[in-house]
Every structure is written in structure tokens, then in C-alpha cells.
PDB file of C-alpha atoms in Angstrom:
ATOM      1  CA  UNK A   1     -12.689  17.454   0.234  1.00  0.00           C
ATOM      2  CA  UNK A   2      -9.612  17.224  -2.131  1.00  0.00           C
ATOM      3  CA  UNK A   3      -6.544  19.008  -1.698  1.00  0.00           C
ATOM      4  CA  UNK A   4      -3.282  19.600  -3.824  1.00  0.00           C
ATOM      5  CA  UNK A   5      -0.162  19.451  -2.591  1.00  0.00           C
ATOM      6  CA  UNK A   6       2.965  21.384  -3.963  1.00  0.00           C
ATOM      7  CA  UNK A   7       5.694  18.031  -2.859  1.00  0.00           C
ATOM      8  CA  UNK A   8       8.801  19.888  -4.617  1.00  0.00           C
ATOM      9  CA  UNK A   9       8.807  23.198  -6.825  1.00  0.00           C
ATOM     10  CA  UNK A  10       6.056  22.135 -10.365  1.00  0.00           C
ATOM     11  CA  UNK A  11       4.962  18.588  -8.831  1.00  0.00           C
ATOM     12  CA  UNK A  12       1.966  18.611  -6.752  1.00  0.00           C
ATOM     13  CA  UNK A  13       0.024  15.122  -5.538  1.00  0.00           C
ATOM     14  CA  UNK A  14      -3.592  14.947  -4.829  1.00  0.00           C
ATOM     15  CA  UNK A  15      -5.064  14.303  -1.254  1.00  0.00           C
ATOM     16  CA  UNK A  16      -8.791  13.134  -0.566  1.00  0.00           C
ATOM     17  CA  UNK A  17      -9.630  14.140   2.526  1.00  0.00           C
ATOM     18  CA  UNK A  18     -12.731  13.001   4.390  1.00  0.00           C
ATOM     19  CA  UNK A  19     -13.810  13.052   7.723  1.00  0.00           C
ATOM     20  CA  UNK A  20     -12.339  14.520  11.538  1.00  0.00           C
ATOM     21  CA  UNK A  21     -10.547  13.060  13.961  1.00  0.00           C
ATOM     22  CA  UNK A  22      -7.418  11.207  14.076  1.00  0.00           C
ATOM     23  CA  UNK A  23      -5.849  11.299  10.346  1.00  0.00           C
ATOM     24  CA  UNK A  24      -4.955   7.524   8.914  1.00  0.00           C
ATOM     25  CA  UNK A  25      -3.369   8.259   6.235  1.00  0.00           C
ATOM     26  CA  UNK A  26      -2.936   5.642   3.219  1.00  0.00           C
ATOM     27  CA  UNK A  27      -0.444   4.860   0.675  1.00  0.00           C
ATOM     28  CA  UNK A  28      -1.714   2.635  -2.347  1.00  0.00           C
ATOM     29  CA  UNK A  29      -0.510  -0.213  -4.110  1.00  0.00           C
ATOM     30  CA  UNK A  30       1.085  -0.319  -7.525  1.00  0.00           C
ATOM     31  CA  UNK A  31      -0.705   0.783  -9.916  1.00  0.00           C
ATOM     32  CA  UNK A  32      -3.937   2.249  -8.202  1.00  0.00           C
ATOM     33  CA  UNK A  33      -4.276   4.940  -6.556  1.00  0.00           C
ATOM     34  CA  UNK A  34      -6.502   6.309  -3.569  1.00  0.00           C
ATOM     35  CA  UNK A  35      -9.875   5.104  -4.706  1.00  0.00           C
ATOM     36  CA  UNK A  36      -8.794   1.805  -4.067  1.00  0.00           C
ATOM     37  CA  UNK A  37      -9.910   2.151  -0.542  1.00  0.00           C
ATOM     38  CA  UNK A  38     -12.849   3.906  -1.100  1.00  0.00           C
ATOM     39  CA  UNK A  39     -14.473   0.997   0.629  1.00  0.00           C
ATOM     40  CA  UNK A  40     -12.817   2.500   3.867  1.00  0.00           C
ATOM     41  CA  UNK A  41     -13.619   5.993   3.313  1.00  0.00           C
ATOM     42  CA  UNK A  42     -17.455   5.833   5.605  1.00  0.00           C
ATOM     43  CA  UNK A  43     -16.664   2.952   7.897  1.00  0.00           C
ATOM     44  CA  UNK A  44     -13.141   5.528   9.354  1.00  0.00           C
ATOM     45  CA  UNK A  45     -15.561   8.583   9.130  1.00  0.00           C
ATOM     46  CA  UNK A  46     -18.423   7.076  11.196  1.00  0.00           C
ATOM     47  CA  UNK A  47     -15.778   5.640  13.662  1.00  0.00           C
ATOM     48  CA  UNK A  48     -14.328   8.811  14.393  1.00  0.00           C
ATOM     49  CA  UNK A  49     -11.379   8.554  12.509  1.00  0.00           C
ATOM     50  CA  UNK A  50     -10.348  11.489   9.473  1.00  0.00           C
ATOM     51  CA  UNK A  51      -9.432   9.576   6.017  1.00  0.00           C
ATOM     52  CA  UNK A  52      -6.185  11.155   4.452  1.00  0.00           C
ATOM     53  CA  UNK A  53      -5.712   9.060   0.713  1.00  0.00           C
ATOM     54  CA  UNK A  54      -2.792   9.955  -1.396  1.00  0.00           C
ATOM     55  CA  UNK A  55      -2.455   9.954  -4.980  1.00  0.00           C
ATOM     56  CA  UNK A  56       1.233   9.033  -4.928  1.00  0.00           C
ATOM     57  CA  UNK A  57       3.229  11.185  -7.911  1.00  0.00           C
ATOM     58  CA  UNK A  58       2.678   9.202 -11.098  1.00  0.00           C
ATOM     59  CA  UNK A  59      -1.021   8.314  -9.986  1.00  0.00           C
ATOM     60  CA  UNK A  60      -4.164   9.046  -9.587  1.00  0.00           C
ATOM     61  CA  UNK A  61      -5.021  13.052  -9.720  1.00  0.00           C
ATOM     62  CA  UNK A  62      -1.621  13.742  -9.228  1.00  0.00           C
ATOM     63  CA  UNK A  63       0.894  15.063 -11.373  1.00  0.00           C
ATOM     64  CA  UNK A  64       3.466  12.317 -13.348  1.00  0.00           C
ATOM     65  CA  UNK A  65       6.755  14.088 -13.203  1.00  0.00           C
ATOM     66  CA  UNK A  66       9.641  11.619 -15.286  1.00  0.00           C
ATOM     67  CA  UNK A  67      11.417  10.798 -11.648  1.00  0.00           C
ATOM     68  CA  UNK A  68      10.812  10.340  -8.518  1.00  0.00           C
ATOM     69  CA  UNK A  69       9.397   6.548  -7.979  1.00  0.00           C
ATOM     70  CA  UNK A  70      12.063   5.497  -5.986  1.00  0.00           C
ATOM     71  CA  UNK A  71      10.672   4.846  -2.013  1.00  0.00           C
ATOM     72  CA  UNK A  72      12.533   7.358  -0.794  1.00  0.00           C
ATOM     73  CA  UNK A  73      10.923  10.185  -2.806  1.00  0.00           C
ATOM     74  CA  UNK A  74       7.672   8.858  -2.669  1.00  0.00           C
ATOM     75  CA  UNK A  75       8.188   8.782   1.168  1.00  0.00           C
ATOM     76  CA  UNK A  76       9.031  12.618   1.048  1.00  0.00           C
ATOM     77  CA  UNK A  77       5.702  13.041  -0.672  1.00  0.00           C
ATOM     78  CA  UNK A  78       3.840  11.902   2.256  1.00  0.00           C
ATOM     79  CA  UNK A  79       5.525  14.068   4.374  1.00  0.00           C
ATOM     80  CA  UNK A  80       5.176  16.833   2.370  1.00  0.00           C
ATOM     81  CA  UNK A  81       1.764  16.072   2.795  1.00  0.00           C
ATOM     82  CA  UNK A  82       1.744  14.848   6.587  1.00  0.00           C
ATOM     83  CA  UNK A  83       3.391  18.635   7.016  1.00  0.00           C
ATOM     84  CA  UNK A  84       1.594  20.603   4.704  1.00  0.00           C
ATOM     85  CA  UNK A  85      -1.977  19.468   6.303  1.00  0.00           C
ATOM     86  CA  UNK A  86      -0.798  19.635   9.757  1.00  0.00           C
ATOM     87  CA  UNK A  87      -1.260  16.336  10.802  1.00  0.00           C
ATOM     88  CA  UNK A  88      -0.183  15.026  14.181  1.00  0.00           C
ATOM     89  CA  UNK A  89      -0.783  11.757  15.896  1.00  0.00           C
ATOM     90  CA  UNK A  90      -1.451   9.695  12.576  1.00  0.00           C
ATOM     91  CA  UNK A  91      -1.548   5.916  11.723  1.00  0.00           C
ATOM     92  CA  UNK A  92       0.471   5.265   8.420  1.00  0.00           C
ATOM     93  CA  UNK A  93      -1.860   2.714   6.321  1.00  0.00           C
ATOM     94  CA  UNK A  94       0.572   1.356   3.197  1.00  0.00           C
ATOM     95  CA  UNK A  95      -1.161  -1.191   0.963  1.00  0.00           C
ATOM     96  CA  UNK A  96       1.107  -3.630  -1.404  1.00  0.00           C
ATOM     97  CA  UNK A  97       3.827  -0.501  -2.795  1.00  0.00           C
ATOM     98  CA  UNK A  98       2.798   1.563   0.131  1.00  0.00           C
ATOM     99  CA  UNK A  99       3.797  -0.762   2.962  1.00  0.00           C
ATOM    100  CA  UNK A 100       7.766  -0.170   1.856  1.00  0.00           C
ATOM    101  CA  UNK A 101       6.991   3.739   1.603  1.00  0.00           C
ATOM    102  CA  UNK A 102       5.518   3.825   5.045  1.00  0.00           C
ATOM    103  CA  UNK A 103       8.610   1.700   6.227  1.00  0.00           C
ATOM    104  CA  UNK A 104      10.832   4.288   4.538  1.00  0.00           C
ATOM    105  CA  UNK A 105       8.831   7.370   5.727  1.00  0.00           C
ATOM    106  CA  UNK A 106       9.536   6.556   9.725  1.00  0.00           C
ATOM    107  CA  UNK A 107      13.666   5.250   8.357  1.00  0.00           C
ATOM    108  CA  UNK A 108      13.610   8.741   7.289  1.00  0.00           C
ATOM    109  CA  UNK A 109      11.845  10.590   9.583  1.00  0.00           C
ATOM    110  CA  UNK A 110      11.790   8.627  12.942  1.00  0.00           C
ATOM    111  CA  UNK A 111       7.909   7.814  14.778  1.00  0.00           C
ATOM    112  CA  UNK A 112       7.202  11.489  16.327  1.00  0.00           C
ATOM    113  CA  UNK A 113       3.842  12.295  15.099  1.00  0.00           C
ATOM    114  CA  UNK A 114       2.863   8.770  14.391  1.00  0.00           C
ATOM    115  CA  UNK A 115       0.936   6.338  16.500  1.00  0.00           C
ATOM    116  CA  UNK A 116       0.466   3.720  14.884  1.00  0.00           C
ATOM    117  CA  UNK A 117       1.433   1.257  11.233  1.00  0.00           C
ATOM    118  CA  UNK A 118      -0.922  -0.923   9.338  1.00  0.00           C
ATOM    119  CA  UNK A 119       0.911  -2.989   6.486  1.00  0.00           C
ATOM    120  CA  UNK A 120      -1.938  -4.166   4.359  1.00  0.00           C
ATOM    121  CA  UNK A 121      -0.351  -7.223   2.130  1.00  0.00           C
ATOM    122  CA  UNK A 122       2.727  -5.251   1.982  1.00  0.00           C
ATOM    123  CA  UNK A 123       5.450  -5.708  -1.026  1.00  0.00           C
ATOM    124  CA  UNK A 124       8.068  -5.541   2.252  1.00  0.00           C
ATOM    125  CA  UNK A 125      10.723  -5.946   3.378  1.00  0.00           C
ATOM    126  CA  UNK A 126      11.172  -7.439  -0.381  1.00  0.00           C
ATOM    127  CA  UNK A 127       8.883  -7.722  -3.387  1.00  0.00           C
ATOM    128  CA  UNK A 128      11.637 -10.130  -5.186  1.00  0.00           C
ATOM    129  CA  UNK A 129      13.616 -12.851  -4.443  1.00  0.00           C
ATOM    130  CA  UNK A 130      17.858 -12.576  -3.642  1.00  0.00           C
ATOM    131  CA  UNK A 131      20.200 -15.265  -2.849  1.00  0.00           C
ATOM    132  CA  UNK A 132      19.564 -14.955   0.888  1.00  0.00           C
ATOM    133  CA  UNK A 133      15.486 -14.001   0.848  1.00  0.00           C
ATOM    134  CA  UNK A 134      13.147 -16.720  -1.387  1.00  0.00           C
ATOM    135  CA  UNK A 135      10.192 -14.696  -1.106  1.00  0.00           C
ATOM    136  CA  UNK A 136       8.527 -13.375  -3.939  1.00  0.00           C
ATOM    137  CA  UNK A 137       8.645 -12.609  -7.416  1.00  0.00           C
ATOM    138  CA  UNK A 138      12.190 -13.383  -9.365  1.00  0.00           C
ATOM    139  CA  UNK A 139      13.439 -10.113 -10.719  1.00  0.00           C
ATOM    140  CA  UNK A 140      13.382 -10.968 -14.056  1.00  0.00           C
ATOM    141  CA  UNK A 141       9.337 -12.002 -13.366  1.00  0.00           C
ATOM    142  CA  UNK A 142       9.206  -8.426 -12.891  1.00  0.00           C
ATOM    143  CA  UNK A 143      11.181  -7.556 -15.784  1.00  0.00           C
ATOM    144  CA  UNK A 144       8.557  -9.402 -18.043  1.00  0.00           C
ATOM    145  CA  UNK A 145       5.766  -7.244 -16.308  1.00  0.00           C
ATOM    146  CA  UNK A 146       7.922  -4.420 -16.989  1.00  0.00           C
ATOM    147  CA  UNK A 147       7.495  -5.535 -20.987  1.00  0.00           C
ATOM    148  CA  UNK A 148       4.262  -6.514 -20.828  1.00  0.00           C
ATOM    149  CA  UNK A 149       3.048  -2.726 -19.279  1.00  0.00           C
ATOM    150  CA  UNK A 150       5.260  -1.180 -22.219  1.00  0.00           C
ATOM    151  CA  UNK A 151       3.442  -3.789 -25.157  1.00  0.00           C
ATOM    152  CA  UNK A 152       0.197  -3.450 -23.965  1.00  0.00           C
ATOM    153  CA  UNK A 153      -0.831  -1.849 -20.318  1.00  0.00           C
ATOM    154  CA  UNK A 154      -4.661  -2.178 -20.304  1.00  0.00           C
ATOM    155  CA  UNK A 155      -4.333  -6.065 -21.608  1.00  0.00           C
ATOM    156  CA  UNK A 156      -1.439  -6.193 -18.094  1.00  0.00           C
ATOM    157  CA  UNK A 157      -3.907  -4.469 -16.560  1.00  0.00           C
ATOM    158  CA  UNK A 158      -6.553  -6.603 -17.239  1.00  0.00           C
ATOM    159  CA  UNK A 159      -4.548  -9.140 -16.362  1.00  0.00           C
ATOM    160  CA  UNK A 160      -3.137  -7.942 -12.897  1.00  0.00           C
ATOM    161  CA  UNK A 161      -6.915  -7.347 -11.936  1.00  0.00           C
ATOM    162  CA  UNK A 162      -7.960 -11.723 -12.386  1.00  0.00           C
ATOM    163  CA  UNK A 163      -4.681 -12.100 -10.310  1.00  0.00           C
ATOM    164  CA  UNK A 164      -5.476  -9.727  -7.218  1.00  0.00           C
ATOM    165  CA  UNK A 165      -8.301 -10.863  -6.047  1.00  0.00           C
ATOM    166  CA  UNK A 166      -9.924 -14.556  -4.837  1.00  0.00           C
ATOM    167  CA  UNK A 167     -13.148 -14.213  -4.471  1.00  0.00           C
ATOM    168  CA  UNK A 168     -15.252 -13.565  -7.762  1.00  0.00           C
ATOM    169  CA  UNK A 169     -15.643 -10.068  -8.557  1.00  0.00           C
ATOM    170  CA  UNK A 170     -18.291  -8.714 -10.922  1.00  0.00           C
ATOM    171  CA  UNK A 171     -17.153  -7.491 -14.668  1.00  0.00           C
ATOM    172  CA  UNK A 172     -18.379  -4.085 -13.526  1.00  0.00           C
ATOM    173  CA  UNK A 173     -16.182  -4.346 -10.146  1.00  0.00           C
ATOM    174  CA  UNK A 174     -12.982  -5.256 -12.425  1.00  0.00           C
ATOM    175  CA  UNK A 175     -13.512  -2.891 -15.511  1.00  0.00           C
ATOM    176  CA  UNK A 176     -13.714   0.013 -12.148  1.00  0.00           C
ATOM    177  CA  UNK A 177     -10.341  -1.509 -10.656  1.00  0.00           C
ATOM    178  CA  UNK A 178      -8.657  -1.784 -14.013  1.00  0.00           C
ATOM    179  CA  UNK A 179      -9.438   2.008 -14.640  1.00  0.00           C
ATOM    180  CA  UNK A 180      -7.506   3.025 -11.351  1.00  0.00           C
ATOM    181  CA  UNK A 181      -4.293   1.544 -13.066  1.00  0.00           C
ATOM    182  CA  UNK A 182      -5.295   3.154 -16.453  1.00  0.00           C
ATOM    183  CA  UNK A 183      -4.975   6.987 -14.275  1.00  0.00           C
ATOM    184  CA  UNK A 184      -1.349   6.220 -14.175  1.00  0.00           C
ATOM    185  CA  UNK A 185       0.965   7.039 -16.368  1.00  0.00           C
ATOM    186  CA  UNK A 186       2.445   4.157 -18.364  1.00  0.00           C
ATOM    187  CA  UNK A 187       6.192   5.569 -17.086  1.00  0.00           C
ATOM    188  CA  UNK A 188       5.103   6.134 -13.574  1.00  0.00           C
ATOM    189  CA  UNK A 189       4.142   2.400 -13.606  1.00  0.00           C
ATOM    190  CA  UNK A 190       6.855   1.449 -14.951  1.00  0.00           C
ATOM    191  CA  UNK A 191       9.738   3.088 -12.928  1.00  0.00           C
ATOM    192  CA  UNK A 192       7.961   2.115  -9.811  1.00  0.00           C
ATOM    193  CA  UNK A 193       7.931  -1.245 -11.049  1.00  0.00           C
ATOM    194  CA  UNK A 194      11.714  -0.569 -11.139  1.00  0.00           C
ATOM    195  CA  UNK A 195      11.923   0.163  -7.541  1.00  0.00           C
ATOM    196  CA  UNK A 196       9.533  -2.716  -6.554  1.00  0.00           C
ATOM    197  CA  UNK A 197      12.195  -4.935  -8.262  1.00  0.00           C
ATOM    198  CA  UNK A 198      15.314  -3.410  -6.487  1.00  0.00           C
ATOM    199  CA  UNK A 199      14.680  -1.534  -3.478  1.00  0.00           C
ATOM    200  CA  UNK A 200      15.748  -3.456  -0.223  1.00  0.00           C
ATOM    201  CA  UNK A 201      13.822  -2.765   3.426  1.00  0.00           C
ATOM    202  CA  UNK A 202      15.223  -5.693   5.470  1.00  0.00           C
ATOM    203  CA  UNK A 203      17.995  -3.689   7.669  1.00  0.00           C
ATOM    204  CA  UNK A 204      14.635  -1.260   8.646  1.00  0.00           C
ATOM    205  CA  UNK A 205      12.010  -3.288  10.196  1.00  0.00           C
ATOM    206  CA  UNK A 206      14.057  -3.829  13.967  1.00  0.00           C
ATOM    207  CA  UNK A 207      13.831   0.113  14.425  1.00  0.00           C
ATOM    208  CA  UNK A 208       9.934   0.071  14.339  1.00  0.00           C
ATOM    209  CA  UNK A 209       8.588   0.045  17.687  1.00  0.00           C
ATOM    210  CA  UNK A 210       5.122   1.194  16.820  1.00  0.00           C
ATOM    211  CA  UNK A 211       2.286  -0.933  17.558  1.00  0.00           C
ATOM    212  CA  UNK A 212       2.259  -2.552  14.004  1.00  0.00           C
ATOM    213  CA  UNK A 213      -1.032  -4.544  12.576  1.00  0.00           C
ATOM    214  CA  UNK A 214       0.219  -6.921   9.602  1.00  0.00           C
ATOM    215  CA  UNK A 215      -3.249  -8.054   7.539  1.00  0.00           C
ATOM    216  CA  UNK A 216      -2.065 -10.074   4.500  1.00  0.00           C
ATOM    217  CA  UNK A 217      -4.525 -12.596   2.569  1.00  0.00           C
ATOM    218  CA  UNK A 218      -3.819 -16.204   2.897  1.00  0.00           C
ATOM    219  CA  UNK A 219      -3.886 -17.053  -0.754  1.00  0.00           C
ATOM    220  CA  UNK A 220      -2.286 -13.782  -2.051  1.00  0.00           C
ATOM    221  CA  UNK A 221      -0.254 -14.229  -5.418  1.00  0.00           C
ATOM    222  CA  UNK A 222       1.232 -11.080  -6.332  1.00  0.00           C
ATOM    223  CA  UNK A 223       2.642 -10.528  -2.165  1.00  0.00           C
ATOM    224  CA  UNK A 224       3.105 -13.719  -0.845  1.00  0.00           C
ATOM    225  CA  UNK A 225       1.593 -14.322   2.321  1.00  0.00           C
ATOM    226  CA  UNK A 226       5.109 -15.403   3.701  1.00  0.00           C
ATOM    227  CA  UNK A 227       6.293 -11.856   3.262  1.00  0.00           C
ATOM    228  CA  UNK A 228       3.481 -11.190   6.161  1.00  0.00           C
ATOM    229  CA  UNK A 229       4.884 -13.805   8.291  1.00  0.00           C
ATOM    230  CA  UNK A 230       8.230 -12.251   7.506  1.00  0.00           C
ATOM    231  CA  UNK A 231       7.477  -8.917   8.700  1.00  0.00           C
ATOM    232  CA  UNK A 232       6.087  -9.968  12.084  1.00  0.00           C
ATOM    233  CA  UNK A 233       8.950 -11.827  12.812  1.00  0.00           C
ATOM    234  CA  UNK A 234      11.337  -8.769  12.136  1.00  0.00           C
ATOM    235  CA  UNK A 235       9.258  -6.183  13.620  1.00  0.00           C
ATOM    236  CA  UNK A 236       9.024  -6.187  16.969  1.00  0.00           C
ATOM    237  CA  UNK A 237       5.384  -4.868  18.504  1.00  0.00           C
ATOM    238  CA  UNK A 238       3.707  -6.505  15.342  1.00  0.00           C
ATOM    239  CA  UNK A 239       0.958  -8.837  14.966  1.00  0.00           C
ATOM    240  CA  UNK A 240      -0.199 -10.619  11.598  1.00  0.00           C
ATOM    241  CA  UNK A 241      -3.988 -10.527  11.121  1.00  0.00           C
ATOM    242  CA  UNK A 242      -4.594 -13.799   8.428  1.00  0.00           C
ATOM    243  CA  UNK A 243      -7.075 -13.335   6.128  1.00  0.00           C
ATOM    244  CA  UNK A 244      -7.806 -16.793   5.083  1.00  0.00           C
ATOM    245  CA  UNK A 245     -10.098 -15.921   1.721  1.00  0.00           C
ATOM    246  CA  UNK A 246      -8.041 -12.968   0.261  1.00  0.00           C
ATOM    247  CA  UNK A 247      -5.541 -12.574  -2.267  1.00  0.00           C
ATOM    248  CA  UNK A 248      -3.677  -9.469  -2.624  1.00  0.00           C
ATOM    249  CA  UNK A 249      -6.765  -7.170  -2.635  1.00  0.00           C
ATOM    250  CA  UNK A 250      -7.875  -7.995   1.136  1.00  0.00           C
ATOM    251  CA  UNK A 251     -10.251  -5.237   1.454  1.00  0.00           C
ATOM    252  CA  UNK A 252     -11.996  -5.899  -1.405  1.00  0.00           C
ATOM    253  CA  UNK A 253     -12.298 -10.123  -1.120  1.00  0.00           C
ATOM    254  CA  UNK A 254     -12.742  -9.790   2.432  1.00  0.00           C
ATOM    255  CA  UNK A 255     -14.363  -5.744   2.990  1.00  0.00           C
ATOM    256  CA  UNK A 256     -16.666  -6.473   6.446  1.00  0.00           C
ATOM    257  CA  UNK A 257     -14.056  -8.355   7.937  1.00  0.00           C
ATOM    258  CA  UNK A 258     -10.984  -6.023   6.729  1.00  0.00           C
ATOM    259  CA  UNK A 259     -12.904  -2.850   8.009  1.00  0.00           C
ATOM    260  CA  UNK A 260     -13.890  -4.739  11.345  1.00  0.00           C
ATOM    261  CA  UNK A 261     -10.463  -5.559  12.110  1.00  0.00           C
ATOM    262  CA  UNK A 262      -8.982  -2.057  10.884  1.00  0.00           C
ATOM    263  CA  UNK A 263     -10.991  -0.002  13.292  1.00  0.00           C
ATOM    264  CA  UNK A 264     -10.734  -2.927  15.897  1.00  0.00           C
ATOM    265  CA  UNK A 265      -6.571  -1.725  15.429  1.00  0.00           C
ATOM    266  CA  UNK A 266      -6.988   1.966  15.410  1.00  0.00           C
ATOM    267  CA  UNK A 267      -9.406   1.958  18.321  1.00  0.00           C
ATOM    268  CA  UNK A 268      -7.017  -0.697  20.369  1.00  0.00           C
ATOM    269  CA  UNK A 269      -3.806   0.248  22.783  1.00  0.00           C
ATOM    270  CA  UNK A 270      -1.667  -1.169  20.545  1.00  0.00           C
ATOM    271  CA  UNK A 271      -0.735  -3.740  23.164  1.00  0.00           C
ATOM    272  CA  UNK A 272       0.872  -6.820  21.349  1.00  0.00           C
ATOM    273  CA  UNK A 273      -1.676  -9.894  21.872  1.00  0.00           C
ATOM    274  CA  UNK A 274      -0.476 -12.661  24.217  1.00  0.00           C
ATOM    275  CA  UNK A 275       1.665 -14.883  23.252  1.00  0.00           C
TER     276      UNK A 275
END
């Protein structure tokens, strides 16, 4: 079932909302929306698990107010949501973008209600490169995306989709992912382009004590895979599942063994492995 969301007073976001059980609730990349991981949708709902996917503002079904695409308001959306639906004991599930917005939701908002984080090649705790951190896009790599969205999106777009993946994808399998980026709005993707290229996480990660999966694909070009390797080090009860055949889009080059490991980490403890 769907549900809208009112996250402030005239924007509402769009939640699809499948299954009972514990909620996971998932935050998409730039510039999808929930679809993305509609892949997921049956394997959590056969497991036992309830699949919360929200259009972030800007995307999707939602609405595309001017503002808002900075983490910290997108973070506010998902607990507008989280609140609104009366979710308790969740597992935050950010992909790419969404990885930083579930960071910033529990800098925010502490870990009460949630059990559990799953970073999906995450764009954290930086998507570009500084003086001190050489992972990542330059910033003004991002500017040119920034200028290649404004000349012509759907040829970006196009584009993007050749780059995400590694394994070969049908034409019919990339015309459907480049249409997920096309339900944006061209400012949306823009301005969260903006924040992709400026916002910082790296003073947030030693707070997170959550039991914390990390899957990031081996051969990922838009997220390098050393941002994975990053995060584990900096969080502490994390573990980094490789997936050695991915790019960015894990759970669609690599779907039996993503959703394998993804239920394998919502039905675990949450004890870290052995070192």
C-alpha cells in the first residue's frame, strides 16, 4: 500500500509500504527513488520483515518543493515518516545519497527506535575529495555533472545508468532505471547534487554503536569502494560485506547474493564477526 506523508506544512513524500513485521526502512540513491529496490520488496515480505521505501522530497511520487535537499532536511523527512507510521524497532537501509541521510537521521535523533544500519555503497562519510580525505569524486567532477543535468538530464541520465552497474544489463533493464531519475525534478537533482558535493559526515560515524552491515561493490565507480573500507574503520560495530562483481548498483549486478546477505543481517544478533 502507498501512503503520503505531510513532512512540513504543503510538502508531502510518498511511502510504499509492503509487508508486516519489523519495518526496514530505505533511503535511495541520487537520482532514483524507491523502485530502485523493488528487487527487495518480496524477498523482506516472505522473510518476515515489513518494506517501508521513501520517495525522498524531489523524487519519486513525492512532491519537489525548491529547498530542502540538504541531509539534514531530508533526514527530518524520514522521521516525519518513521513518526507518522508509528514505527518502532526499525533497521535504517540508505543506498548511495541515503547512507549520509541515515547517518544524519541517528546525529539528529540518537538510536532509540532503531536496531539496526545497512549502508548499501554509501556516498559517506564523503562523496568528494578534501585536502585531508582522497576519496571520491573532485568537487568540481561534480560541478560538471551539475552542468551536464542542467544541458541535457536524460543524455546524464543515460549516461549515469552505463556507469552504475558491472554486469551487463538489458536495454529494457536500463531504459526502466533511467526513468526512475527522469521522476525527479531536474532542480531536486540538482541541489542534492549540491549537498553530495559539500556536506561533511566524518565527525559522525564514532557515535554509531548499532550493529552496522557495510555492502559496497568491489568495482564501484561512482562510490568508491574505499569509502566502504572507510566507514568500517570509523564505525565501530561495523562489518564490510565485499561484493566482488558490483559497481555502484549492488543489488541489481549482484540481486541473489545482495538479498541473501541482507536478510542473513536483519535476521542476525548483530554480533560483530570475529576478528
Amino acid at each position: 500500500m502507498g501512503h503520503y506523508v505531510e513532512v512540513e506544512s504543503g510538502v508531502k513524500v510518498y511511502v510504499e509500504d509492503v509487508g508486516i513485521g519489523q519495518p526496514i526502512v530505505f533511503i535511495h540513491g541520487w537520482p532514483l527513488n524507491s523502485k530502485a529496490f523493488e528487487m527487495q520488496i518480496s524477498e523482506l515480505a516472505l522473510h518476515g520483515f515489513r518494506f517501508i521505501g521513501i520517495d525522498l522530497r524531489g523524487y519519486g511520487k513525492s512532491d519537489k518543493p525548491w529547498a530542502g535537499y540538504d541531509y539534514s532536511t531530508q533526514a527530518s523527512d524520514v522521521k516525519a515518516v518513521v513518526d507518522h507510521l508509528g514505527l518502532e524497532n526499525i533497521v535504517l537501509a540508505g543506498f548511495s545519497m541515503g547512507g549520509p541521510i541515515a547517518i544524519r537521521y541517528l546525529t539528529k535523533y540518537g538510536e532509540h527506535g532503531v536496531d539496526k544500519l545497512l549502508l548499501m555503497g554509501a556516498a559517506a562519510p564523503l562523496f568528494t575529495q578534501r585536502d585531508d580525505f582522497k576519496i571520491g569524486l573532485r568537487p568540481a567532477e561534480v560541478d560538471d555533472i551539475i552542468s551536464q543535468v542542467k544541458k541535457d538530464r536524460p543524455a546524464f541520465l543515460a549516461l549515469f545508468a552505463n556507469m552504475f552497474f558491472e554486469q551487463k544489463k538489458s536495454d529494457e533493464f536500463l531504459d526502466w532505471f533511467k526513468s526512475l531519475g527522469l521522476e525527479a525534478a531536474a532542480h531536486s537533482t540538482i541541489n542534492s547534487a549540491i549537498a553530495l558535493r559539500d556536506e561533511d559526515l566524518r565527525d559522525e560515524l564514532a557515535g554509531i554503536s548499532l550493529p552496522t552491515a557495510i555492502f559496497h561493490g568491489q568495482k564501484d565507480q561512482i562510490c568508491r569502494y574505499e569509502l566502504g573500507e572507510e566507514l568500517e574503520k570509523q564505525i565501530p560495530n561495523s562489518v564490510l560485506v565485499p561484493f566482488k562483481y558490483s559497481g555502484h548498483g549492488i543489488n541489481g549486478d549482484e540481486p541473489d547474493r545482495f538479498n541473501e546477505e541482507m536478510i542473513r543481517f536483519l535476521k542476525s544478533s548483530g554480533v560483530k564477526r570475529a576478528e
